mmCIF file with all atom_site columns, C-alpha atoms in Angstrom:
data_model
loop_
_atom_site.group_PDB
_atom_site.id
_atom_site.type_symbol
_atom_site.label_atom_id
_atom_site.label_alt_id
_atom_site.label_comp_id
_atom_site.label_asym_id
_atom_site.label_entity_id
_atom_site.label_seq_id
_atom_site.pdbx_PDB_ins_code
_atom_site.Cartn_x
_atom_site.Cartn_y
_atom_site.Cartn_z
_atom_site.occupancy
_atom_site.B_iso_or_equiv
_atom_site.pdbx_formal_charge
_atom_site.auth_seq_id
_atom_site.auth_comp_id
_atom_site.auth_asym_id
_atom_site.auth_atom_id
_atom_site.pdbx_PDB_model_num
ATOM 1   C CA . UNK A 1 1   ? -10.783 3.445   13.035  1.00 0.00 ? 1   UNK A CA 1
ATOM 2   C CA . UNK A 1 2   ? -13.626 4.926   10.837  1.00 0.00 ? 2   UNK A CA 1
ATOM 3   C CA . UNK A 1 3   ? -12.127 8.372   11.676  1.00 0.00 ? 3   UNK A CA 1
ATOM 4   C CA . UNK A 1 4   ? -8.643  7.257   10.669  1.00 0.00 ? 4   UNK A CA 1
ATOM 5   C CA . UNK A 1 5   ? -7.701  9.091   6.985   1.00 0.00 ? 5   UNK A CA 1
ATOM 6   C CA . UNK A 1 6   ? -5.654  5.300   6.752   1.00 0.00 ? 6   UNK A CA 1
ATOM 7   C CA . UNK A 1 7   ? -9.359  3.712   6.261   1.00 0.00 ? 7   UNK A CA 1
ATOM 8   C CA . UNK A 1 8   ? -10.918 5.979   4.035   1.00 0.00 ? 8   UNK A CA 1
ATOM 9   C CA . UNK A 1 9   ? -8.310  5.472   1.086   1.00 0.00 ? 9   UNK A CA 1
ATOM 10  C CA . UNK A 1 10  ? -8.678  1.701   1.771   1.00 0.00 ? 10  UNK A CA 1
ATOM 11  C CA . UNK A 1 11  ? -12.185 1.779   1.594   1.00 0.00 ? 11  UNK A CA 1
ATOM 12  C CA . UNK A 1 12  ? -12.558 4.638   -1.018  1.00 0.00 ? 12  UNK A CA 1
ATOM 13  C CA . UNK A 1 13  ? -9.632  2.030   -3.074  1.00 0.00 ? 13  UNK A CA 1
ATOM 14  C CA . UNK A 1 14  ? -12.011 -0.791  -2.537  1.00 0.00 ? 14  UNK A CA 1
ATOM 15  C CA . UNK A 1 15  ? -14.927 1.015   -3.873  1.00 0.00 ? 15  UNK A CA 1
ATOM 16  C CA . UNK A 1 16  ? -13.082 1.472   -7.103  1.00 0.00 ? 16  UNK A CA 1
ATOM 17  C CA . UNK A 1 17  ? -12.614 -2.428  -7.385  1.00 0.00 ? 17  UNK A CA 1
ATOM 18  C CA . UNK A 1 18  ? -16.192 -3.273  -6.658  1.00 0.00 ? 18  UNK A CA 1
ATOM 19  C CA . UNK A 1 19  ? -17.398 -1.095  -9.095  1.00 0.00 ? 19  UNK A CA 1
ATOM 20  C CA . UNK A 1 20  ? -15.266 -2.215  -12.304 1.00 0.00 ? 20  UNK A CA 1
ATOM 21  C CA . UNK A 1 21  ? -17.314 -5.691  -11.870 1.00 0.00 ? 21  UNK A CA 1
ATOM 22  C CA . UNK A 1 22  ? -20.814 -3.368  -12.350 1.00 0.00 ? 22  UNK A CA 1
ATOM 23  C CA . UNK A 1 23  ? -22.167 -3.989  -16.228 1.00 0.00 ? 23  UNK A CA 1
ATOM 24  C CA . UNK A 1 24  ? -22.963 -2.276  -18.357 1.00 0.00 ? 24  UNK A CA 1
ATOM 25  C CA . UNK A 1 25  ? -20.409 0.473   -18.132 1.00 0.00 ? 25  UNK A CA 1
ATOM 26  C CA . UNK A 1 26  ? -23.342 2.650   -18.692 1.00 0.00 ? 26  UNK A CA 1
ATOM 27  C CA . UNK A 1 27  ? -24.423 1.970   -15.010 1.00 0.00 ? 27  UNK A CA 1
ATOM 28  C CA . UNK A 1 28  ? -21.351 2.166   -14.169 1.00 0.00 ? 28  UNK A CA 1
ATOM 29  C CA . UNK A 1 29  ? -20.619 5.888   -15.264 1.00 0.00 ? 29  UNK A CA 1
ATOM 30  C CA . UNK A 1 30  ? -21.732 7.681   -11.312 1.00 0.00 ? 30  UNK A CA 1
ATOM 31  C CA . UNK A 1 31  ? -20.201 4.723   -9.575  1.00 0.00 ? 31  UNK A CA 1
ATOM 32  C CA . UNK A 1 32  ? -17.056 6.001   -11.373 1.00 0.00 ? 32  UNK A CA 1
ATOM 33  C CA . UNK A 1 33  ? -17.544 9.769   -11.396 1.00 0.00 ? 33  UNK A CA 1
ATOM 34  C CA . UNK A 1 34  ? -18.320 9.498   -7.578  1.00 0.00 ? 34  UNK A CA 1
ATOM 35  C CA . UNK A 1 35  ? -15.142 7.131   -6.867  1.00 0.00 ? 35  UNK A CA 1
ATOM 36  C CA . UNK A 1 36  ? -12.926 10.042  -9.139  1.00 0.00 ? 36  UNK A CA 1
ATOM 37  C CA . UNK A 1 37  ? -14.142 13.027  -6.669  1.00 0.00 ? 37  UNK A CA 1
ATOM 38  C CA . UNK A 1 38  ? -14.145 11.065  -3.289  1.00 0.00 ? 38  UNK A CA 1
ATOM 39  C CA . UNK A 1 39  ? -10.069 9.785   -4.023  1.00 0.00 ? 39  UNK A CA 1
ATOM 40  C CA . UNK A 1 40  ? -9.294  13.052  -4.903  1.00 0.00 ? 40  UNK A CA 1
ATOM 41  C CA . UNK A 1 41  ? -10.629 14.238  -1.525  1.00 0.00 ? 41  UNK A CA 1
ATOM 42  C CA . UNK A 1 42  ? -8.723  11.320  0.059   1.00 0.00 ? 42  UNK A CA 1
ATOM 43  C CA . UNK A 1 43  ? -5.864  12.774  -1.330  1.00 0.00 ? 43  UNK A CA 1
ATOM 44  C CA . UNK A 1 44  ? -6.795  16.240  -0.615  1.00 0.00 ? 44  UNK A CA 1
ATOM 45  C CA . UNK A 1 45  ? -7.418  15.530  2.986   1.00 0.00 ? 45  UNK A CA 1
ATOM 46  C CA . UNK A 1 46  ? -5.086  13.000  3.654   1.00 0.00 ? 46  UNK A CA 1
ATOM 47  C CA . UNK A 1 47  ? -1.851  13.040  1.371   1.00 0.00 ? 47  UNK A CA 1
ATOM 48  C CA . UNK A 1 48  ? -2.642  8.947   0.720   1.00 0.00 ? 48  UNK A CA 1
ATOM 49  C CA . UNK A 1 49  ? -2.633  7.979   -3.372  1.00 0.00 ? 49  UNK A CA 1
ATOM 50  C CA . UNK A 1 50  ? -3.857  4.508   -3.582  1.00 0.00 ? 50  UNK A CA 1
ATOM 51  C CA . UNK A 1 51  ? -4.735  3.834   -7.406  1.00 0.00 ? 51  UNK A CA 1
ATOM 52  C CA . UNK A 1 52  ? -7.438  1.083   -7.672  1.00 0.00 ? 52  UNK A CA 1
ATOM 53  C CA . UNK A 1 53  ? -4.874  -1.175  -10.098 1.00 0.00 ? 53  UNK A CA 1
ATOM 54  C CA . UNK A 1 54  ? -3.691  -2.148  -7.108  1.00 0.00 ? 54  UNK A CA 1
ATOM 55  C CA . UNK A 1 55  ? -3.719  -4.994  -5.467  1.00 0.00 ? 55  UNK A CA 1
ATOM 56  C CA . UNK A 1 56  ? -4.617  -4.533  -1.903  1.00 0.00 ? 56  UNK A CA 1
ATOM 57  C CA . UNK A 1 57  ? -4.359  -7.266  0.416   1.00 0.00 ? 57  UNK A CA 1
ATOM 58  C CA . UNK A 1 58  ? -6.290  -7.752  3.964   1.00 0.00 ? 58  UNK A CA 1
ATOM 59  C CA . UNK A 1 59  ? -5.214  -6.202  6.787   1.00 0.00 ? 59  UNK A CA 1
ATOM 60  C CA . UNK A 1 60  ? -3.293  -3.535  5.060   1.00 0.00 ? 60  UNK A CA 1
ATOM 61  C CA . UNK A 1 61  ? -2.879  -0.367  7.843   1.00 0.00 ? 61  UNK A CA 1
ATOM 62  C CA . UNK A 1 62  ? -1.422  2.877   6.382   1.00 0.00 ? 62  UNK A CA 1
ATOM 63  C CA . UNK A 1 63  ? -0.576  4.774   9.779   1.00 0.00 ? 63  UNK A CA 1
ATOM 64  C CA . UNK A 1 64  ? 0.141   7.904   10.483  1.00 0.00 ? 64  UNK A CA 1
ATOM 65  C CA . UNK A 1 65  ? -1.006  9.356   7.204   1.00 0.00 ? 65  UNK A CA 1
ATOM 66  C CA . UNK A 1 66  ? 0.535   11.724  5.116   1.00 0.00 ? 66  UNK A CA 1
ATOM 67  C CA . UNK A 1 67  ? 2.848   11.960  1.858   1.00 0.00 ? 67  UNK A CA 1
ATOM 68  C CA . UNK A 1 68  ? 1.594   8.084   0.486   1.00 0.00 ? 68  UNK A CA 1
ATOM 69  C CA . UNK A 1 69  ? 1.829   7.680   -2.405  1.00 0.00 ? 69  UNK A CA 1
ATOM 70  C CA . UNK A 1 70  ? 1.533   4.138   -3.263  1.00 0.00 ? 70  UNK A CA 1
ATOM 71  C CA . UNK A 1 71  ? 2.091   3.247   -6.604  1.00 0.00 ? 71  UNK A CA 1
ATOM 72  C CA . UNK A 1 72  ? 2.841   -0.548  -6.351  1.00 0.00 ? 72  UNK A CA 1
ATOM 73  C CA . UNK A 1 73  ? 1.388   -3.821  -8.181  1.00 0.00 ? 73  UNK A CA 1
ATOM 74  C CA . UNK A 1 74  ? 0.428   -5.821  -5.105  1.00 0.00 ? 74  UNK A CA 1
ATOM 75  C CA . UNK A 1 75  ? 0.404   -5.217  -1.415  1.00 0.00 ? 75  UNK A CA 1
ATOM 76  C CA . UNK A 1 76  ? 0.603   -8.218  0.164   1.00 0.00 ? 76  UNK A CA 1
ATOM 77  C CA . UNK A 1 77  ? -1.745  -8.852  3.921   1.00 0.00 ? 77  UNK A CA 1
ATOM 78  C CA . UNK A 1 78  ? -0.720  -7.343  7.007   1.00 0.00 ? 78  UNK A CA 1
ATOM 79  C CA . UNK A 1 79  ? 0.904   -5.269  5.685   1.00 0.00 ? 79  UNK A CA 1
ATOM 80  C CA . UNK A 1 80  ? 2.109   -2.029  7.427   1.00 0.00 ? 80  UNK A CA 1
ATOM 81  C CA . UNK A 1 81  ? 2.905   1.106   5.787   1.00 0.00 ? 81  UNK A CA 1
ATOM 82  C CA . UNK A 1 82  ? 3.798   4.467   7.678   1.00 0.00 ? 82  UNK A CA 1
ATOM 83  C CA . UNK A 1 83  ? 4.002   8.360   7.165   1.00 0.00 ? 83  UNK A CA 1
ATOM 84  C CA . UNK A 1 84  ? 6.131   9.654   3.395   1.00 0.00 ? 84  UNK A CA 1
ATOM 85  C CA . UNK A 1 85  ? 6.166   5.951   2.213   1.00 0.00 ? 85  UNK A CA 1
ATOM 86  C CA . UNK A 1 86  ? 6.767   6.313   -1.800  1.00 0.00 ? 86  UNK A CA 1
ATOM 87  C CA . UNK A 1 87  ? 5.714   3.219   -4.432  1.00 0.00 ? 87  UNK A CA 1
ATOM 88  C CA . UNK A 1 88  ? 6.480   3.891   -7.446  1.00 0.00 ? 88  UNK A CA 1
ATOM 89  C CA . UNK A 1 89  ? 8.477   2.790   -11.224 1.00 0.00 ? 89  UNK A CA 1
ATOM 90  C CA . UNK A 1 90  ? 12.114  3.669   -11.205 1.00 0.00 ? 90  UNK A CA 1
ATOM 91  C CA . UNK A 1 91  ? 12.547  5.232   -14.784 1.00 0.00 ? 91  UNK A CA 1
ATOM 92  C CA . UNK A 1 92  ? 10.076  6.668   -17.266 1.00 0.00 ? 92  UNK A CA 1
ATOM 93  C CA . UNK A 1 93  ? 10.784  4.441   -20.246 1.00 0.00 ? 93  UNK A CA 1
ATOM 94  C CA . UNK A 1 94  ? 9.945   1.647   -17.567 1.00 0.00 ? 94  UNK A CA 1
ATOM 95  C CA . UNK A 1 95  ? 6.120   1.914   -16.612 1.00 0.00 ? 95  UNK A CA 1
ATOM 96  C CA . UNK A 1 96  ? 4.711   -1.569  -15.378 1.00 0.00 ? 96  UNK A CA 1
ATOM 97  C CA . UNK A 1 97  ? 8.080   -1.563  -13.127 1.00 0.00 ? 97  UNK A CA 1
ATOM 98  C CA . UNK A 1 98  ? 6.298   -1.064  -9.941  1.00 0.00 ? 98  UNK A CA 1
ATOM 99  C CA . UNK A 1 99  ? 7.607   -2.813  -6.504  1.00 0.00 ? 99  UNK A CA 1
ATOM 100 C CA . UNK A 1 100 ? 5.418   -6.131  -5.229  1.00 0.00 ? 100 UNK A CA 1
ATOM 101 C CA . UNK A 1 101 ? 5.240   -5.684  -1.319  1.00 0.00 ? 101 UNK A CA 1
ATOM 102 C CA . UNK A 1 102 ? 4.729   -9.009  0.388   1.00 0.00 ? 102 UNK A CA 1
ATOM 103 C CA . UNK A 1 103 ? 2.754   -9.819  2.949   1.00 0.00 ? 103 UNK A CA 1
ATOM 104 C CA . UNK A 1 104 ? 3.371   -9.491  6.719   1.00 0.00 ? 104 UNK A CA 1
ATOM 105 C CA . UNK A 1 105 ? 5.979   -6.206  5.375   1.00 0.00 ? 105 UNK A CA 1
ATOM 106 C CA . UNK A 1 106 ? 6.350   -3.809  8.013   1.00 0.00 ? 106 UNK A CA 1
ATOM 107 C CA . UNK A 1 107 ? 7.552   -0.176  6.581   1.00 0.00 ? 107 UNK A CA 1
ATOM 108 C CA . UNK A 1 108 ? 9.267   2.392   8.264   1.00 0.00 ? 108 UNK A CA 1
ATOM 109 C CA . UNK A 1 109 ? 8.491   6.080   7.510   1.00 0.00 ? 109 UNK A CA 1
ATOM 110 C CA . UNK A 1 110 ? 9.420   8.001   4.673   1.00 0.00 ? 110 UNK A CA 1
ATOM 111 C CA . UNK A 1 111 ? 10.571  4.587   2.457   1.00 0.00 ? 111 UNK A CA 1
ATOM 112 C CA . UNK A 1 112 ? 11.144  4.837   -0.970  1.00 0.00 ? 112 UNK A CA 1
ATOM 113 C CA . UNK A 1 113 ? 10.927  1.759   -2.987  1.00 0.00 ? 113 UNK A CA 1
ATOM 114 C CA . UNK A 1 114 ? 11.252  1.701   -6.819  1.00 0.00 ? 114 UNK A CA 1
ATOM 115 C CA . UNK A 1 115 ? 11.170  0.149   -9.890  1.00 0.00 ? 115 UNK A CA 1
ATOM 116 C CA . UNK A 1 116 ? 10.517  -3.636  -10.488 1.00 0.00 ? 116 UNK A CA 1
ATOM 117 C CA . UNK A 1 117 ? 11.483  -4.411  -6.549  1.00 0.00 ? 117 UNK A CA 1
ATOM 118 C CA . UNK A 1 118 ? 9.747   -7.520  -4.537  1.00 0.00 ? 118 UNK A CA 1
ATOM 119 C CA . UNK A 1 119 ? 9.922   -6.306  -1.332  1.00 0.00 ? 119 UNK A CA 1
ATOM 120 C CA . UNK A 1 120 ? 9.816   -10.285 0.630   1.00 0.00 ? 120 UNK A CA 1
ATOM 121 C CA . UNK A 1 121 ? 7.246   -12.385 3.127   1.00 0.00 ? 121 UNK A CA 1
ATOM 122 C CA . UNK A 1 122 ? 7.890   -10.608 7.154   1.00 0.00 ? 122 UNK A CA 1
ATOM 123 C CA . UNK A 1 123 ? 10.788  -8.248  5.887   1.00 0.00 ? 123 UNK A CA 1
ATOM 124 C CA . UNK A 1 124 ? 11.283  -5.150  7.640   1.00 0.00 ? 124 UNK A CA 1
ATOM 125 C CA . UNK A 1 125 ? 12.273  -2.125  5.625   1.00 0.00 ? 125 UNK A CA 1
ATOM 126 C CA . UNK A 1 126 ? 13.630  0.887   7.921   1.00 0.00 ? 126 UNK A CA 1
ATOM 127 C CA . UNK A 1 127 ? 12.642  4.828   8.050   1.00 0.00 ? 127 UNK A CA 1
ATOM 128 C CA . UNK A 1 128 ? 13.987  6.360   5.344   1.00 0.00 ? 128 UNK A CA 1
ATOM 129 C CA . UNK A 1 129 ? 15.368  3.501   3.448   1.00 0.00 ? 129 UNK A CA 1
ATOM 130 C CA . UNK A 1 130 ? 15.901  3.819   -0.677  1.00 0.00 ? 130 UNK A CA 1
ATOM 131 C CA . UNK A 1 131 ? 14.948  0.028   -1.674  1.00 0.00 ? 131 UNK A CA 1
ATOM 132 C CA . UNK A 1 132 ? 15.869  0.472   -5.360  1.00 0.00 ? 132 UNK A CA 1
ATOM 133 C CA . UNK A 1 133 ? 16.871  -4.034  -5.401  1.00 0.00 ? 133 UNK A CA 1
ATOM 134 C CA . UNK A 1 134 ? 15.025  -6.956  -4.062  1.00 0.00 ? 134 UNK A CA 1
ATOM 135 C CA . UNK A 1 135 ? 14.681  -8.011  -0.298  1.00 0.00 ? 135 UNK A CA 1
ATOM 136 C CA . UNK A 1 136 ? 14.810  -11.198 0.371   1.00 0.00 ? 136 UNK A CA 1
ATOM 137 C CA . UNK A 1 137 ? 12.000  -12.767 3.173   1.00 0.00 ? 137 UNK A CA 1
ATOM 138 C CA . UNK A 1 138 ? 12.550  -12.631 6.570   1.00 0.00 ? 138 UNK A CA 1
ATOM 139 C CA . UNK A 1 139 ? 15.120  -9.733  6.342   1.00 0.00 ? 139 UNK A CA 1
ATOM 140 C CA . UNK A 1 140 ? 15.492  -6.026  7.596   1.00 0.00 ? 140 UNK A CA 1
ATOM 141 C CA . UNK A 1 141 ? 17.580  -3.233  5.530   1.00 0.00 ? 141 UNK A CA 1
ATOM 142 C CA . UNK A 1 142 ? 18.119  0.095   5.618   1.00 0.00 ? 142 UNK A CA 1
ATOM 143 C CA . UNK A 1 143 ? 19.909  2.731   4.489   1.00 0.00 ? 143 UNK A CA 1
ATOM 144 C CA . UNK A 1 144 ? 20.173  4.636   1.204   1.00 0.00 ? 144 UNK A CA 1
ATOM 145 C CA . UNK A 1 145 ? 20.385  2.266   -0.634  1.00 0.00 ? 145 UNK A CA 1
ATOM 146 C CA . UNK A 1 146 ? 18.952  -0.196  1.542   1.00 0.00 ? 146 UNK A CA 1
ATOM 147 C CA . UNK A 1 147 ? 20.998  -3.212  2.841   1.00 0.00 ? 147 UNK A CA 1
ATOM 148 C CA . UNK A 1 148 ? 20.726  -6.172  4.591   1.00 0.00 ? 148 UNK A CA 1
ATOM 149 C CA . UNK A 1 149 ? 21.334  -5.239  8.205   1.00 0.00 ? 149 UNK A CA 1
ATOM 150 C CA . UNK A 1 150 ? 20.627  -9.277  9.747   1.00 0.00 ? 150 UNK A CA 1
ATOM 151 C CA . UNK A 1 151 ? 17.613  -11.806 8.702   1.00 0.00 ? 151 UNK A CA 1
ATOM 152 C CA . UNK A 1 152 ? 15.083  -12.424 11.439  1.00 0.00 ? 152 UNK A CA 1
ATOM 153 C CA . UNK A 1 153 ? 13.584  -15.662 12.479  1.00 0.00 ? 153 UNK A CA 1
ATOM 154 C CA . UNK A 1 154 ? 10.312  -17.385 11.443  1.00 0.00 ? 154 UNK A CA 1
ATOM 155 C CA . UNK A 1 155 ? 9.149   -17.046 14.756  1.00 0.00 ? 155 UNK A CA 1
ATOM 156 C CA . UNK A 1 156 ? 10.252  -13.672 15.497  1.00 0.00 ? 156 UNK A CA 1
ATOM 157 C CA . UNK A 1 157 ? 8.358   -12.548 12.644  1.00 0.00 ? 157 UNK A CA 1
ATOM 158 C CA . UNK A 1 158 ? 5.557   -14.618 13.307  1.00 0.00 ? 158 UNK A CA 1
ATOM 159 C CA . UNK A 1 159 ? 5.184   -13.082 16.923  1.00 0.00 ? 159 UNK A CA 1
ATOM 160 C CA . UNK A 1 160 ? 5.139   -9.438  15.549  1.00 0.00 ? 160 UNK A CA 1
ATOM 161 C CA . UNK A 1 161 ? 2.281   -10.187 12.938  1.00 0.00 ? 161 UNK A CA 1
ATOM 162 C CA . UNK A 1 162 ? 0.631   -11.640 15.671  1.00 0.00 ? 162 UNK A CA 1
ATOM 163 C CA . UNK A 1 163 ? 1.438   -8.335  17.740  1.00 0.00 ? 163 UNK A CA 1
ATOM 164 C CA . UNK A 1 164 ? 0.529   -6.182  14.733  1.00 0.00 ? 164 UNK A CA 1
ATOM 165 C CA . UNK A 1 165 ? -2.998  -8.467  13.663  1.00 0.00 ? 165 UNK A CA 1
ATOM 166 C CA . UNK A 1 166 ? -4.383  -7.961  17.763  1.00 0.00 ? 166 UNK A CA 1
ATOM 167 C CA . UNK A 1 167 ? -3.966  -4.580  17.690  1.00 0.00 ? 167 UNK A CA 1
#
């Protein structure tokens, strides 16, 4: 959807990565200036911050934009992220400790994921959960701090992923 703020946040994120391949550096400068202006514009208009340094997979969906600070190590394929979601460091003395979001993960609104945690493949994190420990694949977690609610079957996860990709 070209009118979706999530589309534009991902577009300028990918543009930021593309521009880093321009050599020599002097040729890259105008593209870098344009990238910086447009990412600030997207942040002001939609409330989505997604630095180009985050490795983002295919078919990532930023639903219901607003209040998204997505400073992760990486975000996998087929991930759905809803409004008011925050990824980031847990402590100032561990600036490299950013989350890793696996393939097929679904994140409810208001989710906070902090520190060197891995959210496993096809996991579901419920609304307003605070994740400070790694989440195993196929897990459904929720609460503050996030706790295991149940484990999903591989078939259930595949059905849900197929529905998200088709829509």
